[in-house]
Coordinates of C-alpha atoms in Angstrom, one line a residue:
M379 CA -84.6 -115.9 37.5
F380 CA -87.2 -113.7 36.7
I381 CA -87.0 -110.0 36.7
Y382 CA -90.2 -107.8 37.3
V383 CA -90.0 -104.5 36.4
D384 CA -92.8 -101.0 37.5
E385 CA -92.6 -98.0 38.1
S386 CA -94.1 -95.4 40.1
G387 CA -94.5 -91.9 39.2
S388 CA -95.5 -90.0 35.8
F389 CA -92.1 -89.1 34.5
V390 CA -93.7 -85.4 33.5
P391 CA -92.0 -82.5 34.7
A392 CA -92.6 -80.8 38.1
A393 CA -92.0 -77.5 39.6
K394 CA -90.8 -78.9 43.0
S395 CA -88.2 -80.9 44.2
D396 CA -89.1 -84.2 45.5
S397 CA -91.1 -84.9 42.6
W398 CA -89.4 -88.4 42.6
C399 CA -90.3 -91.1 40.1
V400 CA -88.8 -94.6 40.3
V401 CA -88.4 -97.7 38.5
A402 CA -88.2 -100.5 40.5
G403 CA -86.7 -104.2 39.3
Y404 CA -87.3 -107.0 41.7
V405 CA -85.3 -110.2 40.8
V406 CA -86.5 -113.4 42.2
P407 CA -84.4 -116.7 41.6
E408 CA -86.6 -119.7 40.6
V409 CA -86.1 -121.4 43.9
A410 CA -87.6 -118.3 45.6
R411 CA -90.5 -117.6 43.4
K412 CA -93.5 -119.3 45.3
R413 CA -92.4 -118.2 48.6
V414 CA -92.7 -114.6 47.0
E415 CA -96.0 -115.5 45.4
Q416 CA -97.0 -116.8 49.2
S417 CA -95.7 -113.6 50.8
L418 CA -97.9 -111.9 48.7
G419 CA -100.7 -113.9 48.8
L420 CA -100.7 -113.4 52.6
L421 CA -100.5 -109.7 52.3
K422 CA -103.8 -109.9 50.6
R423 CA -105.5 -112.0 52.9
G424 CA -104.9 -110.0 55.5
L425 CA -106.5 -107.2 53.7
G426 CA -109.5 -109.0 52.8
R427 CA -108.4 -109.5 49.2
G428 CA -108.3 -112.3 47.1
F429 CA -105.2 -114.0 45.2
Q430 CA -106.5 -112.6 41.9
D431 CA -107.2 -109.1 43.4
E432 CA -104.6 -106.5 43.2
V433 CA -103.4 -104.5 46.2
K434 CA -101.6 -101.0 45.7
L435 CA -99.6 -99.2 48.7
K436 CA -102.3 -97.0 49.3
D437 CA -104.1 -99.8 50.6
L438 CA -101.3 -100.9 53.1
S439 CA -101.4 -99.7 56.8
E440 CA -97.1 -99.0 57.6
A441 CA -97.6 -102.4 59.9
N442 CA -98.6 -104.4 56.9
L443 CA -96.0 -103.0 54.9
K444 CA -93.6 -104.0 57.2
R445 CA -94.9 -106.8 57.8
F446 CA -94.5 -107.8 53.8
L447 CA -90.8 -106.0 53.5
G448 CA -89.9 -108.1 56.6
E449 CA -90.8 -111.4 55.0
L450 CA -89.3 -110.8 51.7
G451 CA -86.2 -109.7 53.4
K452 CA -85.9 -113.5 54.4
L453 CA -85.4 -114.7 50.9
E454 CA -83.0 -114.6 48.2
S455 CA -84.9 -112.3 45.9
T456 CA -83.0 -108.8 45.4
L457 CA -84.2 -105.3 44.6
F458 CA -83.2 -102.7 42.4
I459 CA -83.8 -99.2 41.8
S460 CA -83.3 -96.1 39.7
A461 CA -84.7 -93.1 40.6
I462 CA -85.0 -89.4 39.0
D463 CA -86.6 -86.2 40.5
L464 CA -88.5 -84.4 37.5
G465 CA -88.1 -81.4 40.2
H466 CA -84.7 -81.1 39.5
Q467 CA -84.6 -81.8 35.2
D468 CA -85.0 -78.6 33.0
P469 CA -87.2 -79.9 30.2
K470 CA -84.1 -78.0 27.7
V471 CA -81.8 -80.6 29.4
V472 CA -83.6 -83.3 28.5
L473 CA -84.5 -82.6 25.3
A474 CA -80.7 -82.3 24.3
H475 CA -80.0 -85.4 25.9
Q476 CA -82.8 -86.8 23.8
K477 CA -80.9 -85.3 20.7
K478 CA -77.9 -86.7 21.7
Q479 CA -78.7 -89.9 22.4
V480 CA -80.3 -90.0 18.8
E481 CA -77.3 -88.4 17.1
S482 CA -75.0 -91.5 19.0
V483 CA -77.2 -94.2 17.4
R484 CA -77.3 -92.5 13.9
A485 CA -73.3 -92.6 14.0
N486 CA -72.9 -96.3 14.0
R487 CA -75.1 -96.3 10.9
P488 CA -71.6 -96.1 8.7
N489 CA -70.5 -98.9 10.5
M490 CA -73.3 -101.2 9.1
L491 CA -72.0 -103.5 6.3
Y492 CA -75.7 -104.5 4.7
E493 CA -78.9 -102.4 4.0
E494 CA -80.9 -104.0 6.7
G495 CA -78.2 -102.7 9.4
R496 CA -78.5 -99.3 8.1
A497 CA -82.4 -99.5 7.8
S498 CA -82.7 -100.9 11.5
I499 CA -80.0 -97.9 12.5
D500 CA -82.8 -95.2 11.1
D501 CA -86.0 -97.3 12.2
L502 CA -84.0 -97.1 15.8
S503 CA -83.2 -93.8 15.7
G504 CA -86.6 -92.6 14.3
R505 CA -88.3 -94.4 17.5
L506 CA -86.1 -93.0 19.8
E507 CA -86.5 -89.0 18.1
R508 CA -90.4 -89.2 18.3
L509 CA -90.7 -90.2 22.0
S510 CA -92.3 -87.4 24.4
P511 CA -89.9 -85.9 26.7
Q512 CA -92.0 -87.8 29.3
L513 CA -91.4 -91.2 27.8
Y514 CA -87.7 -90.3 27.0
T515 CA -87.2 -89.6 30.5
Q516 CA -88.7 -92.9 31.7
M517 CA -86.9 -94.6 29.1
V518 CA -83.4 -93.4 30.3
A519 CA -84.2 -94.8 33.8
Q520 CA -85.8 -98.0 32.4
I521 CA -82.7 -98.9 30.5
D522 CA -80.3 -97.6 33.6
L523 CA -82.2 -100.2 35.7
L524 CA -81.7 -102.8 33.5
D525 CA -78.2 -102.2 33.0
Q526 CA -78.1 -102.3 36.9
V527 CA -79.8 -105.3 37.2
Y528 CA -77.6 -107.2 34.4
R529 CA -74.2 -105.7 36.1
M530 CA -74.9 -106.5 39.7
T531 CA -77.0 -110.0 39.2
T532 CA -74.2 -111.6 37.5
L533 CA -71.6 -110.6 40.1
Y534 CA -74.3 -111.4 43.2
Y535 CA -75.8 -114.9 42.1
V536 CA -72.5 -116.4 40.9
Q537 CA -71.7 -116.4 44.4
R538 CA -74.6 -117.8 45.7
L539 CA -77.1 -119.2 43.2
P540 CA -75.1 -119.4 40.1
A541 CA -77.4 -121.9 38.3
T542 CA -80.0 -119.1 38.0
L543 CA -77.9 -117.0 35.9
S544 CA -78.6 -119.8 33.2
S545 CA -81.6 -117.6 32.6
F546 CA -83.7 -114.0 32.8
K547 CA -87.1 -113.7 32.0
W548 CA -87.7 -110.2 32.2
R549 CA -91.4 -109.1 32.9
M550 CA -92.2 -105.2 32.5
D551 CA -95.4 -103.7 33.0
E552 CA -97.2 -103.0 30.6
K553 CA -99.4 -99.6 32.1
N554 CA -101.0 -99.2 28.9
S555 CA -101.5 -101.1 25.8
A556 CA -101.5 -97.2 23.6
R557 CA -97.7 -97.2 24.0
P558 CA -96.5 -99.4 21.6
L559 CA -93.5 -96.8 20.5
F560 CA -92.0 -96.8 24.0
E561 CA -92.6 -100.5 24.5
Q562 CA -90.6 -100.9 20.9
T563 CA -88.2 -98.4 21.2
L564 CA -87.3 -99.9 25.1
T565 CA -86.6 -103.4 23.8
H566 CA -84.8 -102.5 20.8
M567 CA -82.3 -99.9 22.9
A568 CA -81.4 -101.4 25.7
P569 CA -79.1 -104.1 24.6
A570 CA -77.4 -101.4 22.6
L571 CA -76.8 -98.9 25.0
I572 CA -75.9 -101.4 27.7
Q573 CA -73.4 -102.9 25.4
A574 CA -72.0 -99.4 24.4
K575 CA -71.5 -98.5 28.4
S576 CA -69.7 -101.6 28.8
L577 CA -67.3 -100.6 26.4
R578 CA -66.4 -97.7 28.6
D579 CA -67.1 -99.4 31.8
P580 CA -66.9 -102.9 31.9
G581 CA -68.7 -105.4 34.2
I582 CA -67.2 -107.2 36.8
F583 CA -66.4 -110.9 36.3
V584 CA -64.4 -113.1 38.9
E585 CA -62.2 -115.8 37.2
E586 CA -62.4 -117.9 40.3
F587 CA -66.5 -118.1 40.2
D588 CA -68.3 -120.3 38.5
Y589 CA -70.0 -118.7 35.8
S590 CA -70.6 -122.1 33.9
H591 CA -74.0 -121.9 33.7
F592 CA -74.1 -117.9 32.2
E593 CA -71.3 -118.3 29.7
K594 CA -73.5 -121.6 28.1
H595 CA -76.1 -119.0 27.2
F596 CA -74.5 -115.5 26.8
R597 CA -70.7 -115.8 26.1
N598 CA -69.8 -114.8 22.7
A599 CA -67.2 -116.8 21.0
P600 CA -64.3 -114.3 20.4
G601 CA -64.7 -114.8 16.5
D602 CA -68.1 -113.5 16.7
I603 CA -67.1 -109.8 18.4
P604 CA -68.2 -107.6 15.5
A605 CA -65.0 -105.8 14.1
Y606 CA -66.3 -102.1 15.1
L607 CA -66.6 -103.6 18.8
Q608 CA -63.1 -104.3 18.8
K609 CA -62.5 -100.8 17.2
A610 CA -65.1 -98.5 19.3
A611 CA -63.1 -100.3 22.5
G612 CA -59.7 -99.3 21.5
H613 CA -58.2 -102.4 22.4
T614 CA -58.3 -106.2 21.5
I615 CA -61.7 -107.5 23.3
K616 CA -61.1 -111.5 24.3
S617 CA -64.8 -112.2 25.2
T618 CA -68.3 -110.3 25.2
V619 CA -71.8 -111.2 26.6
N620 CA -74.8 -111.5 24.1
L621 CA -76.9 -108.9 25.4
G622 CA -79.5 -109.5 23.0
A623 CA -79.5 -113.2 24.3
V624 CA -80.0 -111.8 27.7
M625 CA -82.4 -109.6 27.0
R626 CA -84.1 -112.0 24.7
D627 CA -86.9 -112.9 26.9
S628 CA -88.4 -109.5 27.9
K629 CA -92.0 -109.2 27.9
F630 CA -94.7 -106.0 28.7
V631 CA -97.2 -107.8 30.7
R632 CA -100.3 -106.7 32.8
S633 CA -99.6 -106.6 36.4
H634 CA -102.9 -108.4 37.2
D635 CA -101.8 -111.2 35.6
V636 CA -98.0 -111.4 37.0
P637 CA -98.0 -111.7 41.0
G638 CA -94.2 -110.8 40.6
V639 CA -95.2 -107.3 38.6
Q640 CA -97.8 -106.6 41.6
V641 CA -94.5 -106.9 43.9
A642 CA -92.6 -104.4 42.0
D643 CA -95.1 -102.1 42.0
L644 CA -95.6 -102.1 45.9
L645 CA -91.6 -101.7 46.1
A646 CA -91.5 -98.8 43.8
S647 CA -94.5 -97.3 45.5
A648 CA -92.7 -97.8 48.8
W649 CA -89.3 -96.4 47.8
R650 CA -90.7 -93.5 46.0
R651 CA -92.6 -92.5 49.2
V652 CA -89.7 -93.0 51.3
L653 CA -87.6 -90.7 49.1
R654 CA -90.2 -88.1 49.9
G655 CA -89.8 -88.5 53.5
E656 CA -93.5 -89.3 53.5
F657 CA -93.9 -92.5 55.9
D658 CA -94.4 -91.9 59.7
D659 CA -91.3 -93.9 60.5
N660 CA -89.6 -93.2 57.3
D661 CA -86.0 -94.5 58.7
G662 CA -87.6 -97.9 59.5
I663 CA -89.1 -98.6 55.9
A664 CA -85.8 -97.1 54.6
H665 CA -84.0 -99.8 56.2
L666 CA -86.6 -102.6 55.4
L667 CA -86.0 -101.4 51.9
G668 CA -82.7 -101.2 52.2
R669 CA -82.4 -105.0 53.2
L670 CA -83.9 -106.1 50.1
T671 CA -81.0 -104.1 47.8
V672 CA -77.2 -105.2 47.0
Q673 CA -74.7 -103.2 48.3
R674 CA -72.8 -101.1 45.6
Q675 CA -68.7 -99.6 45.2
K676 CA -68.4 -97.0 48.0
P677 CA -69.3 -94.5 48.5
N678 CA -72.9 -95.3 46.1
P679 CA -76.0 -95.8 48.3
P680 CA -77.5 -99.3 46.7
I681 CA -79.9 -97.3 44.7
H682 CA -79.1 -95.5 41.6
L683 CA -80.3 -91.6 41.7
L684 CA -80.3 -90.2 38.4
L685 CA -79.9 -86.6 36.8
L686 CA -79.5 -85.8 33.1
G687 CA -77.8 -82.9 33.9
E688 CA -75.2 -81.6 36.0
E689 CA -74.8 -83.9 39.4
R690 CA -75.9 -82.4 42.5
W691 CA -75.6 -83.8 45.7
A692 CA -78.8 -85.4 47.7
E693 CA -80.2 -83.9 50.4
G694 CA -83.2 -84.2 53.4
S695 CA -85.3 -87.3 53.7
T696 CA -84.1 -88.4 50.1
Y697 CA -80.2 -88.2 51.7
R698 CA -81.2 -89.9 54.9
A699 CA -83.1 -92.6 53.2
A700 CA -80.0 -94.0 50.8
L701 CA -77.7 -93.4 54.0
I702 CA -79.8 -96.1 55.7
A703 CA -80.2 -98.3 52.7
R704 CA -76.3 -98.1 52.0
R705 CA -76.0 -99.4 56.0
S706 CA -78.5 -102.0 55.6
A707 CA -78.2 -103.3 52.1
R708 CA -77.1 -106.8 51.6
P709 CA -73.2 -107.2 50.8
M710 CA -72.1 -107.7 47.4
L711 CA -68.8 -110.3 48.3
R712 CA -70.1 -113.5 50.3
K713 CA -67.9 -114.2 53.0
R714 CA -66.4 -117.6 52.5

């Protein structure tokens, strides 16, 4: 499968609410990739653009967008969203969150048996510490998105297209080639943080489903599980997923070169506008976007609304859009 990732919003602190920033992960099985690209091509032709041209949400009318979302809704591709309202993020809380994350990385240093491992911890914690609050917030949202994709696609596609779990190809918009610190930190942090979360909240694997394609490439044998992970879990771990292998084929690319990333850009921008209630037919767009998402455990909506501080209830257009998306999301479990 191909996972195309792009974001919408600047991730800088904001003085007012509804200052949403969104990271989108658009998951396209190989069997659907050609049709996704054809749908994007039809959209461009309808706007009088060539296939090599990029189109942004501002170039589309609501009618154009609805037709495009309707076409995507017919495919086996799926959409995952992490969103954060910077109008509700105290900068002090963001800095405290970052400091705590740096400390948690450094806490693993004594577990490293070799100097190379200790040097890697020092390098990673240093990179994390040097991120600006803006890039740190974006990294948190992006890693949350990657975790969603890994957890949800394994359960969703094993019931529908199990062979697509033999390969994860992550293609992320590089945005700015002058941001190597962010990109390198994200690449190194993602597997470790997703693994740490999996110890607290393991992913769901169903014995009756066919994971043979996934296990061939991404399962660790019991003897390959590090002792410190067994200790951290507090119980015997019989098997684990090699998250480094899941994330290995990750590349930052120019959206101009990758149609799937262009689609992710449109979807991220559309969700950001929906959360702010800025479409004339906001409910209709929320419904069409919701049809691309996958049902999460009730009562959660199919999109993830993040906070780095205390939890608060969604309200207004955000609450309404999340509720509509929950009603229109694809069921996680396939009827047999």
